[in-house]
Amino acid sequence: MSFSFNDINITKIENLKKRYPSPKALTLPLLWMVQEQEGFISLEAMEEIAKYTTRPAMEIYKTATFYTMFNLAPVGEHHIQLCKTLSCALCGKDDILAYIKETLDIEVGETTKDGKFTLTQVECLGSCGTAPMMQINQTNHESLSIEKIEKILEELQ
Amino acid sequence: MSDTTLQETRIVSQKFRIPNSYTLETALEHGAYSTLTTALFRPASDITTAIKESGLRGKGGGGALAGEKWLLMPTDDSRPSYLVVNCDESEPGTFKDRQIISKDPHLLIEGMILTSYAIGANEAYIYIRGEYQGFEKILQDAIDEAYSSGFLGKGLANTDFDLDITIHRGAGAYICGEKSALLESLEGKRGHPRLKPKNKEPEWYFGNPTLVNNVETIATVPYIVQNGALAYSKYGTSQSAGTLLFAMSGHIKNAGVYEVAFGTPMLEYINHFGGGIRGDKKLKAVIPGGSSTPVLTADEVANATLDYETLRSLGSSLGTGGMIVMDEDTNMVEALKNLLEFYHHESCGQCTPCREGTGWSDRIVAKILRKEATSQDIDKLLGIADIMNGKTICVFAPAVSGVIVSFISKFREEFELKE
């Protein structure tokens, strides 16, 4: 499996280079770019990033494996990330989790058989004032209730 | 119970309730960028002097005097200087910076222009947490608007000052909110905090002098430049000058963010803006400034005022001002377990006491929850807390240590309870 950036991204990288004093700083932006292009980050993609950033591929691997938001394997079409930290826990996160698990028939960390949903629990997403909350891909769903989540899941099915 | 005289002091949150305040058009109608025409024609040191005299303290949690930090930046260095804005808001209980970048992004941009001018930086970065992509888009749109209207780029606002702002997205590491870890991350590496220097010096980005400040700190700068240091320092207390976007979450009727002057009584704040405890239950405890600050009992809350000095005297800390409110039915062992899971997950793994201590204490509290703990386990937990305190590169482990000690010393009977 080989990897290359698409033309739009190659143009983007050229512009982005001018913004930083060293190409090493492109590491995180390019990891994001790969994930947005491919859905996850393969070892081949890391080798490609190494060329652009003038770093050994191992350094890219070290960085990629440190940050929890980088998917090193494919995830479902809709990645449900339910916040599990204190304010959400105090405001009923457990009920929401039980409902999702039952409805989608998956455990935390699993993907539905049709590849549509992946469920993970994540640490504080900075929405404590509208707890409980979850993020599906990049979209925040705040002040969750069972009725609300029922609707959200239905719409995505 | 609520004090009707309690009011918000809207310095940073001035435009929050104006519809479409995130657009340049609306922001300009309400005075955005008006400081540039005068401030950028005066000596750069005027801004730094005003910030120093205002008593502005860093609003990201540390509370260091902003002016003193700015003065660490060299004025005659051949290397370029950088401004980095910390928008890696990840401290549980904290959700204030997102209000600024989504409701008044131009205020932040204006503050960044003034700050960059003051420290002689022509490049600035906003390090934003990866989970804030929705808010990032609003901020990026505002930056694009500022460029196309001449408020950013070369010769901005008809001056000879140049500034470029780049948003740099993190990817889900809490520790990157620590400023040296943030810079490591900005250089493309793992977010491992750096050793602290012996003497005070600026931060370094690829070996260049760099100033790192929180979003809210920078967003306070335009007000001070416009109205003068005294207009800011007249609010708050003598040592904690000005205001903060305090926040409330947890068992509270109206969770949210409200800007008040330092020195406001904590309980009044909770009752007045928060409308009291959900279900009209009794208050049990409050974590005052983000989850890394030691918990306060209801009695302590009754005597607390929202300023750095008072909270320190209570053995806690003001932190980010993000209060997590817990009612009488809260199981404090479960609450601590929840936080320890967080810290175990977020420890960067660089220092042994932190990497091992967070996981070990998490496992012991799990044992207590399962009612399988022995009398020695609580002492062991306190022992681990001691090992984590003061023996690591950054303040992550000492903060966890303080949290563990506060939960056990104030709610010990719940940890000892066996049924």
Coordinates of C-alpha atoms in Angstrom, one line a residue:
Chain A
M1 CA 0.0 0.0 0.0
S2 CA 1.6 3.3 -1.0
F3 CA 0.6 6.7 -0.1
S4 CA 0.8 10.1 -1.7
F5 CA -0.8 13.5 -1.0
N6 CA -3.4 14.6 -3.5
D7 CA -2.8 17.7 -5.6
I8 CA -4.9 20.0 -3.4
N9 CA -3.0 19.0 -0.4
I10 CA 0.4 19.4 -2.1
T11 CA -0.6 23.0 -2.9
K12 CA -1.7 23.4 0.7
I13 CA 1.6 22.1 2.0
E14 CA 3.6 24.6 -0.2
N15 CA 1.6 27.5 1.4
L16 CA 1.9 26.0 4.9
K17 CA 5.7 25.7 4.6
K18 CA 6.0 29.5 4.5
R19 CA 4.3 29.8 7.9
Y20 CA 6.9 28.0 9.9
P21 CA 10.6 28.5 10.6
S22 CA 11.3 24.8 10.1
P23 CA 9.7 22.1 8.1
K24 CA 9.7 19.9 11.2
A25 CA 6.8 22.0 12.4
L26 CA 4.7 20.6 9.6
T27 CA 4.5 17.2 11.4
L28 CA 1.1 17.7 13.1
P29 CA -0.5 19.6 10.2
L30 CA 0.5 16.8 7.8
L31 CA -0.7 14.1 10.1
W32 CA -4.0 15.8 10.2
M33 CA -4.0 16.2 6.4
V34 CA -3.3 12.4 5.9
Q35 CA -6.2 11.6 8.3
E36 CA -8.6 13.9 6.5
Q37 CA -7.5 12.4 3.1
E38 CA -7.4 8.7 4.0
G39 CA -9.5 8.4 7.2
F40 CA -6.5 7.0 9.1
I41 CA -2.7 7.3 9.1
S42 CA -0.7 4.4 7.7
L43 CA 3.0 3.7 8.1
E44 CA 3.5 4.5 4.4
A45 CA 1.9 7.9 5.0
M46 CA 4.3 8.5 7.9
E47 CA 7.2 7.8 5.6
E48 CA 5.9 10.4 3.2
I49 CA 5.5 12.9 6.0
A50 CA 9.1 12.2 7.0
K51 CA 10.2 13.5 3.5
Y52 CA 8.3 16.7 3.8
T53 CA 9.4 17.4 7.3
T54 CA 13.1 16.3 6.8
R55 CA 12.8 14.0 9.8
P56 CA 13.4 10.3 10.2
A57 CA 10.2 8.3 9.7
M58 CA 10.7 7.0 13.3
E59 CA 10.2 10.5 14.6
I60 CA 6.9 10.9 12.8
Y61 CA 5.8 7.5 14.3
K62 CA 6.8 8.7 17.8
T63 CA 4.7 11.8 17.3
A64 CA 1.7 10.1 15.6
T65 CA 1.5 7.5 18.4
F66 CA 1.5 10.1 21.2
Y67 CA -1.7 11.9 20.2
T68 CA -5.0 10.1 20.8
M69 CA -6.8 11.8 18.0
F70 CA -4.7 10.3 15.3
N71 CA -6.3 7.1 14.0
L72 CA -3.7 4.5 13.2
A73 CA -6.3 2.1 11.9
P74 CA -9.6 2.7 10.0
V75 CA -12.6 3.8 12.1
G76 CA -16.3 3.7 11.4
E77 CA -18.0 6.3 9.2
H78 CA -19.4 8.0 12.3
H79 CA -16.9 8.0 15.1
I80 CA -18.9 8.6 18.3
Q81 CA -16.7 10.0 21.1
L82 CA -18.5 10.3 24.3
C83 CA -17.0 12.5 27.0
K84 CA -16.4 10.6 30.2
T85 CA -14.8 13.2 32.5
L86 CA -16.2 14.5 35.8
S87 CA -18.8 17.1 34.7
C88 CA -20.3 14.8 32.1
A89 CA -20.2 11.9 34.6
L90 CA -22.0 14.0 37.2
C91 CA -24.6 14.9 34.7
G92 CA -25.6 11.4 33.6
K93 CA -23.0 10.2 31.0
D94 CA -23.4 6.6 32.1
D95 CA -27.1 6.4 31.0
I96 CA -26.1 7.8 27.6
L97 CA -23.4 5.3 27.3
A98 CA -25.6 2.4 28.2
Y99 CA -28.2 3.6 25.6
I100 CA -25.7 3.8 22.8
K101 CA -24.1 0.4 23.6
E102 CA -27.5 -1.2 23.6
T103 CA -28.8 0.5 20.5
L104 CA -25.8 -0.1 18.4
D105 CA -25.0 -3.5 20.0
I106 CA -21.3 -2.7 20.4
E107 CA -18.9 -2.2 23.3
V108 CA -16.6 0.8 23.8
G109 CA -13.8 0.6 21.3
E110 CA -15.8 -1.5 18.8
T111 CA -17.2 -0.7 15.4
T112 CA -20.6 -1.9 14.2
K113 CA -20.6 -4.7 11.7
D114 CA -21.7 -2.5 8.8
G115 CA -18.7 -0.2 9.5
K116 CA -21.0 2.8 10.2
F117 CA -20.4 3.5 13.9
T118 CA -17.3 3.4 16.1
L119 CA -17.8 4.1 19.8
T120 CA -15.1 5.4 22.1
Q121 CA -15.1 7.2 25.4
V122 CA -12.8 10.2 25.6
E123 CA -11.5 12.6 28.2
C124 CA -12.9 16.1 28.7
L125 CA -14.0 17.8 25.5
G126 CA -14.4 21.3 27.0
S127 CA -18.2 21.3 27.0
C128 CA -18.7 20.9 30.8
G129 CA -21.4 23.6 30.8
T130 CA -23.5 21.6 28.4
A131 CA -22.8 18.2 29.9
P132 CA -23.3 15.4 29.0
M133 CA -21.9 15.6 25.5
M134 CA -20.3 13.7 22.7
Q135 CA -18.6 14.4 19.4
I136 CA -19.5 12.6 16.2
N137 CA -16.6 13.1 13.8
Q138 CA -16.1 16.9 14.2
T139 CA -19.6 17.8 15.3
N140 CA -20.4 18.5 19.0
H141 CA -23.7 17.2 20.4
E142 CA -24.2 18.9 23.8
S143 CA -26.8 18.8 26.6
L144 CA -27.6 15.2 25.6
S145 CA -30.7 13.3 26.7
I146 CA -31.9 9.8 25.6
E147 CA -34.5 11.4 23.4
K148 CA -31.9 13.6 21.7
I149 CA -29.5 10.8 21.1
E150 CA -32.2 8.5 19.8
K151 CA -32.9 11.1 17.1
I152 CA -29.2 11.7 16.3
L153 CA -28.5 8.0 15.8
E154 CA -31.7 7.5 13.7
E155 CA -30.6 10.3 11.4
L156 CA -27.2 8.8 10.9
Q157 CA -28.4 5.2 10.3
Chain B
M1 CA -30.1 33.4 48.9
S2 CA -28.9 35.0 45.8
D3 CA -27.4 38.5 46.0
T4 CA -29.1 40.7 43.5
T5 CA -26.3 43.3 43.5
L6 CA -23.9 40.8 42.0
Q7 CA -23.1 41.8 38.4
E8 CA -21.0 40.7 35.6
T9 CA -18.0 42.9 34.8
R10 CA -17.8 42.4 31.0
I11 CA -14.3 43.2 29.8
V12 CA -13.5 40.2 27.7
S13 CA -17.2 39.2 27.3
Q14 CA -18.3 42.6 26.2
K15 CA -19.6 41.5 22.8
F16 CA -20.7 37.9 23.8
R17 CA -24.4 38.6 23.7
I18 CA -24.4 40.6 20.5
P19 CA -25.8 38.5 17.6
N20 CA -23.2 37.7 14.9
S21 CA -20.4 39.3 17.0
Y22 CA -18.0 36.9 15.4
T23 CA -18.2 38.6 12.1
L24 CA -15.9 41.5 11.2
E25 CA -18.8 43.7 10.3
T26 CA -20.5 43.5 13.7
A27 CA -17.2 43.5 15.6
L28 CA -16.2 46.8 13.8
E29 CA -19.6 48.4 14.6
H30 CA -18.7 47.7 18.3
G31 CA -15.2 49.1 18.2
A32 CA -13.0 46.2 17.2
Y33 CA -9.5 47.1 16.1
S34 CA -9.9 50.7 17.2
T35 CA -6.8 50.5 19.4
L36 CA -4.5 49.9 16.5
T37 CA -4.6 53.4 15.0
T38 CA -3.1 54.9 18.1
A39 CA -1.2 52.1 19.8
L40 CA 0.8 51.0 16.7
F41 CA 2.1 54.6 16.2
R42 CA 3.4 54.8 19.8
P43 CA 6.5 53.0 21.2
A44 CA 6.0 49.3 21.7
S45 CA 7.1 49.6 25.3
D46 CA 4.0 51.7 26.1
I47 CA 1.9 48.6 25.7
T48 CA 4.1 46.5 27.9
T49 CA 4.2 49.2 30.6
A50 CA 0.4 49.4 30.6
I51 CA 0.0 45.6 30.9
K52 CA 2.5 45.6 33.8
E53 CA 0.8 48.4 35.6
S54 CA -2.6 46.9 35.1
G55 CA -1.6 43.9 37.2
L56 CA -3.0 41.5 34.5
R57 CA -2.3 37.9 35.4
G58 CA -2.2 35.0 33.1
K59 CA -5.7 33.6 32.8
G60 CA -4.9 30.0 31.7
G61 CA -4.4 28.7 35.2
G62 CA -1.0 29.7 36.4
G63 CA -1.8 33.3 37.2
A64 CA 1.7 34.7 36.6
L65 CA 1.9 38.4 36.1
A66 CA 1.6 39.0 32.3
G67 CA 3.7 42.1 32.2
E68 CA 6.7 40.5 33.9
K69 CA 6.5 37.6 31.4
W70 CA 6.4 40.0 28.5
L71 CA 9.5 41.9 29.9
L72 CA 11.5 38.6 29.6
M73 CA 11.3 39.0 25.8
P74 CA 14.6 40.4 24.5
T75 CA 14.5 43.8 22.7
D76 CA 17.8 43.6 20.9
D77 CA 18.1 40.1 19.6
S78 CA 18.9 39.1 16.1
R79 CA 16.7 36.1 16.2
P80 CA 13.0 36.5 15.4
S81 CA 10.5 36.6 18.3
Y82 CA 7.2 34.7 18.3
L83 CA 3.9 34.9 20.1
V84 CA 2.1 31.7 20.8
V85 CA -1.5 31.8 22.1
N86 CA -2.5 28.8 24.2
C87 CA -6.0 27.6 23.1
D88 CA -5.4 24.0 24.2
E89 CA -8.3 24.3 26.6
S90 CA -8.4 20.8 28.1
E91 CA -8.6 21.2 31.9
P92 CA -11.8 19.5 33.0
G93 CA -14.4 22.0 34.1
T94 CA -13.0 24.7 31.8
F95 CA -14.8 26.0 28.8
K96 CA -14.1 29.7 28.6
D97 CA -11.6 30.1 25.8
R98 CA -14.1 28.5 23.4
Q99 CA -16.5 31.4 24.2
I100 CA -14.0 33.9 23.1
I101 CA -12.9 32.2 19.9
S102 CA -16.5 31.5 18.8
K103 CA -18.2 34.7 20.0
D104 CA -15.5 37.4 19.7
P105 CA -12.6 36.1 17.7
H106 CA -11.7 39.6 16.5
L107 CA -11.0 40.6 20.1
L108 CA -8.4 37.8 20.3
I109 CA -6.9 38.8 16.9
E110 CA -6.7 42.5 18.1
G111 CA -5.0 41.4 21.3
M112 CA -2.5 39.3 19.3
I113 CA -1.6 42.3 17.1
L114 CA -1.0 44.5 20.1
T115 CA 0.9 41.9 22.0
S116 CA 3.0 41.0 18.9
Y117 CA 3.8 44.7 18.4
A118 CA 4.8 45.0 22.0
I119 CA 7.3 42.1 21.9
G120 CA 8.4 42.6 18.3
A121 CA 7.0 39.5 16.8
N122 CA 5.9 39.2 13.2
E123 CA 4.7 35.6 13.4
A124 CA 2.1 34.4 15.8
Y125 CA 0.5 31.0 16.3
I126 CA -2.7 29.9 18.0
Y127 CA -2.4 26.4 19.3
I128 CA -5.9 25.0 19.4
R129 CA -7.0 21.6 20.8
G130 CA -7.9 19.2 18.1
E131 CA -11.4 18.6 19.5
Y132 CA -12.3 22.3 18.9
Q133 CA -12.6 22.0 15.1
G134 CA -16.0 23.6 15.0
F135 CA -14.7 26.7 16.9
E136 CA -11.5 26.6 14.9
K137 CA -13.5 27.2 11.8
I138 CA -15.1 30.3 13.2
L139 CA -11.7 31.6 14.3
Q140 CA -10.1 30.8 10.9
D141 CA -12.9 32.6 9.1
A142 CA -12.3 35.6 11.4
I143 CA -8.6 35.5 10.6
D144 CA -9.4 35.3 6.9
E145 CA -11.7 38.3 7.2
A146 CA -9.0 40.2 9.1
Y147 CA -6.5 39.5 6.3
S148 CA -8.8 40.6 3.5
S149 CA -9.7 43.8 5.4
G150 CA -6.0 44.7 6.0
F151 CA -5.9 44.0 9.7
L152 CA -3.4 41.2 9.3
G153 CA -0.5 40.7 6.9
K154 CA 2.1 43.2 5.7
G155 CA 1.6 46.8 6.8
L156 CA -1.5 46.0 8.7
A157 CA -4.0 48.8 9.5
N158 CA -2.0 51.2 7.4
T159 CA 1.1 51.0 9.6
D160 CA 4.5 49.6 8.8
F161 CA 3.9 46.6 11.2
D162 CA 3.6 43.1 9.7
L163 CA 1.9 40.1 11.4
D164 CA 0.9 36.7 10.2
I165 CA -1.3 34.5 12.4
T166 CA -1.4 30.7 11.9
I167 CA -3.7 28.3 13.6
H168 CA -1.9 25.1 14.7
R169 CA -4.2 22.2 15.6
G170 CA -3.3 19.8 18.5
A171 CA -4.5 16.2 18.5
G172 CA -5.9 15.3 21.9
A173 CA -3.1 15.6 24.4
Y174 CA -4.1 17.4 27.6
I175 CA -0.4 18.0 28.6
C176 CA 0.1 20.2 25.5
G177 CA -1.7 23.0 27.6
E178 CA 1.6 23.1 29.6
K179 CA 3.5 25.8 27.7
S180 CA 6.8 24.0 27.1
A181 CA 4.9 20.8 26.0
L182 CA 2.9 23.0 23.7
L183 CA 6.0 24.3 22.1
E184 CA 7.4 20.8 21.7
S185 CA 4.2 19.9 20.0
L186 CA 4.4 23.0 17.8
E187 CA 7.8 21.8 16.8
G188 CA 6.3 18.6 15.6
K189 CA 7.2 16.4 18.6
R190 CA 5.5 14.5 21.4
G191 CA 4.1 16.9 24.0
H192 CA 6.7 16.3 26.7
P193 CA 7.2 19.3 29.0
R194 CA 10.8 20.7 29.1
L195 CA 13.0 21.2 32.2
K196 CA 12.5 24.6 33.8
P197 CA 15.4 27.0 33.5
K198 CA 17.2 28.1 36.7
N199 CA 16.5 31.8 36.1
K200 CA 13.6 33.4 34.5
E201 CA 13.8 33.5 30.7
P202 CA 11.4 33.5 27.8
E203 CA 10.2 30.3 26.2
W204 CA 11.9 29.0 23.1
Y205 CA 10.4 28.0 19.8
F206 CA 13.1 26.4 17.6
G207 CA 15.6 28.2 19.7
N208 CA 13.9 31.6 19.2
P209 CA 12.5 33.8 22.1
T210 CA 8.8 33.2 22.4
L211 CA 6.0 34.4 24.6
V212 CA 3.2 32.0 25.4
N213 CA -0.1 33.4 26.8
N214 CA -3.6 32.0 27.2
V215 CA -6.4 33.1 24.9
E216 CA -8.2 35.1 27.6
T217 CA -5.1 36.9 28.7
I218 CA -4.5 38.1 25.2
A219 CA -8.1 39.0 24.8
T220 CA -7.8 41.3 27.8
V221 CA -5.0 43.3 26.2
P222 CA -7.2 45.6 23.9
Y223 CA -9.3 46.8 26.9
I224 CA -6.2 47.8 28.9
V225 CA -4.6 49.5 25.9
Q226 CA -7.8 51.4 25.2
N227 CA -8.7 52.4 28.7
G228 CA -5.4 52.4 30.6
A229 CA -4.0 50.2 33.3
L230 CA -6.1 51.8 36.1
A231 CA -9.4 51.1 34.3
Y232 CA -8.5 47.4 34.7
S233 CA -6.9 47.3 38.1
K234 CA -9.8 49.1 39.7
Y235 CA -11.6 45.8 39.4
G236 CA -10.7 42.9 41.6
T237 CA -8.4 42.9 44.7
S238 CA -5.1 44.5 45.2
Q239 CA -3.1 41.4 44.2
S240 CA -5.7 39.8 41.9
A241 CA -6.5 42.6 39.6
G242 CA -9.3 42.7 37.1
T243 CA -11.7 40.0 36.0
L244 CA -11.9 36.4 34.9
L245 CA -14.3 34.4 32.8
F246 CA -15.3 32.1 35.7
A247 CA -17.3 29.0 34.7
M248 CA -19.6 26.5 36.5
S249 CA -20.6 22.9 35.6
G250 CA -21.8 19.8 37.4
H251 CA -24.8 19.8 39.7
I252 CA -25.8 23.3 39.0
K253 CA -29.1 24.6 37.6
N254 CA -27.6 27.1 35.1
A255 CA -24.1 26.0 34.1
G256 CA -22.2 28.6 32.1
V257 CA -19.5 31.2 31.9
Y258 CA -19.9 34.6 33.6
E259 CA -17.1 37.2 33.9
V260 CA -16.8 38.8 37.3
A261 CA -14.1 40.7 39.2
F262 CA -11.7 38.8 41.3
G263 CA -12.7 38.8 45.0
T264 CA -16.4 37.9 44.3
P265 CA -17.7 35.5 47.0
M266 CA -17.8 32.0 45.5
L267 CA -21.1 30.9 47.0
E268 CA -22.8 34.1 45.8
Y269 CA -21.4 33.5 42.3
I270 CA -22.7 29.9 42.4
N271 CA -26.2 30.9 43.7
H272 CA -26.6 34.0 41.7
F273 CA -25.5 33.0 38.2
G274 CA -25.9 29.2 38.7
G275 CA -29.3 29.4 40.3
G276 CA -28.2 27.0 43.0
I277 CA -27.9 23.3 43.1
R278 CA -29.9 21.0 40.8
G279 CA -33.0 19.5 42.4
D280 CA -32.5 22.0 45.3
K281 CA -30.2 19.6 47.0
K282 CA -27.4 20.6 49.4
L283 CA -24.0 21.6 48.2
K284 CA -21.3 19.1 49.1
A285 CA -18.1 20.2 47.4
V286 CA -16.6 22.4 44.7
I287 CA -13.5 21.8 42.7
P288 CA -12.7 25.5 42.3
G289 CA -10.5 26.0 39.2
G290 CA -10.4 23.0 36.9
S291 CA -10.0 19.4 38.0
S292 CA -6.3 19.9 39.0
T293 CA -7.1 22.1 41.9
P294 CA -7.8 20.6 45.4
V295 CA -11.5 20.1 46.2
L296 CA -13.2 22.4 48.7
T297 CA -15.9 21.4 51.2
A298 CA -19.2 23.3 51.4
D299 CA -18.0 25.0 54.6
E300 CA -14.8 26.2 52.8
V301 CA -16.8 27.3 49.8
A302 CA -19.0 29.5 52.1
N303 CA -15.8 31.4 53.2
A304 CA -14.1 31.5 49.8
T305 CA -13.8 34.5 47.5
L306 CA -12.7 34.1 43.9
D307 CA -9.1 35.3 43.9
Y308 CA -5.7 33.7 43.9
E309 CA -4.7 34.6 47.4
T310 CA -7.9 33.4 49.2
L311 CA -8.0 30.1 47.4
R312 CA -4.3 29.5 48.1
S313 CA -4.9 30.2 51.8
L314 CA -7.6 27.5 51.7
G315 CA -5.0 25.1 50.4
S316 CA -6.4 25.1 46.9
S317 CA -5.9 27.2 43.8
L318 CA -7.9 29.5 41.5
G319 CA -6.6 27.6 38.5
T320 CA -8.6 28.3 35.4
G321 CA -11.7 29.5 37.4
G322 CA -13.7 26.5 36.1
M323 CA -15.8 25.3 39.1
I324 CA -17.1 21.8 39.2
V325 CA -20.1 21.7 41.6
M326 CA -21.1 18.5 43.4
D327 CA -24.3 18.0 45.4
E328 CA -24.8 16.0 48.7
D329 CA -25.4 12.7 46.9
T330 CA -22.1 12.7 45.1
N331 CA -19.9 9.7 45.8
M332 CA -16.5 11.3 46.3
V333 CA -14.7 8.0 45.8
E334 CA -16.3 7.7 42.3
A335 CA -15.5 11.4 41.6
L336 CA -11.8 10.8 42.5
K337 CA -11.8 7.6 40.4
N338 CA -13.1 9.6 37.5
L339 CA -10.3 12.2 37.8
L340 CA -7.6 9.6 38.3
E341 CA -8.7 7.8 35.1
F342 CA -8.3 11.1 33.4
Y343 CA -4.8 11.8 34.8
H344 CA -3.7 8.2 34.1
H345 CA -4.8 8.6 30.5
E346 CA -3.2 12.0 30.1
S347 CA 0.1 11.6 31.8
C348 CA 2.7 12.2 29.1
G349 CA 4.8 9.3 30.5
Q350 CA 8.1 11.2 30.7
C351 CA 8.6 11.0 34.5
T352 CA 8.3 7.8 36.4
P353 CA 6.4 9.1 39.5
C354 CA 3.7 10.5 37.2
R355 CA 3.5 7.7 34.7
E356 CA 3.3 5.0 37.3
G357 CA 1.8 7.0 40.2
T358 CA -1.4 8.0 38.2
G359 CA -2.1 4.4 37.2
W360 CA -1.2 3.0 40.6
S361 CA -3.5 5.4 42.5
D362 CA -6.3 4.8 40.0
R363 CA -6.1 1.0 40.6
I364 CA -6.1 1.5 44.4
V365 CA -9.2 3.8 44.2
A366 CA -10.8 1.1 42.0
K367 CA -10.1 -1.4 44.8
I368 CA -11.8 0.9 47.3
L369 CA -14.8 1.2 45.1
R370 CA -15.0 -2.6 44.8
K371 CA -14.9 -2.7 48.6
E372 CA -11.8 -4.8 48.4
A373 CA -9.4 -2.4 50.0
T374 CA -7.6 -2.9 53.2
S375 CA -6.8 -0.3 55.8
Q376 CA -3.3 0.0 54.4
D377 CA -4.5 1.1 51.0
I378 CA -5.5 4.6 52.0
D379 CA -2.1 5.1 53.5
K380 CA -0.5 3.7 50.4
L381 CA -2.5 6.1 48.3
L382 CA -1.2 9.0 50.4
G383 CA 2.3 7.6 50.0
I384 CA 2.0 7.6 46.2
A385 CA 0.6 11.1 46.4
D386 CA 3.8 12.1 48.3
I387 CA 6.0 10.4 45.7
M388 CA 4.3 12.3 42.9
N389 CA 4.7 15.7 44.6
G390 CA 7.7 17.8 43.6
K391 CA 9.7 15.1 41.9
T392 CA 8.7 15.6 38.2
I393 CA 9.5 17.9 35.3
C394 CA 6.2 19.7 35.2
V395 CA 3.3 20.4 37.7
F396 CA 1.0 17.7 36.4
A397 CA 2.0 15.1 39.0
P398 CA 2.1 17.6 42.0
A399 CA -1.4 18.7 41.0
V400 CA -2.7 15.1 40.9
S401 CA -1.0 14.6 44.3
G402 CA -2.9 17.7 45.7
V403 CA -6.2 16.4 44.4
I404 CA -5.7 13.0 45.9
V405 CA -4.7 14.4 49.3
S406 CA -7.7 16.8 49.3
F407 CA -10.2 14.2 48.5
I408 CA -8.9 11.8 51.2
S409 CA -8.3 14.3 53.9
K410 CA -11.7 16.0 53.5
F411 CA -13.9 13.0 52.8
R412 CA -11.9 10.2 54.5
E413 CA -14.9 8.5 55.9
E414 CA -16.2 7.8 52.4
F415 CA -12.9 6.1 51.5
E416 CA -13.0 4.0 54.7
L417 CA -16.6 3.1 54.4
K418 CA -17.2 -0.6 54.0
E419 CA -20.6 -2.1 53.6

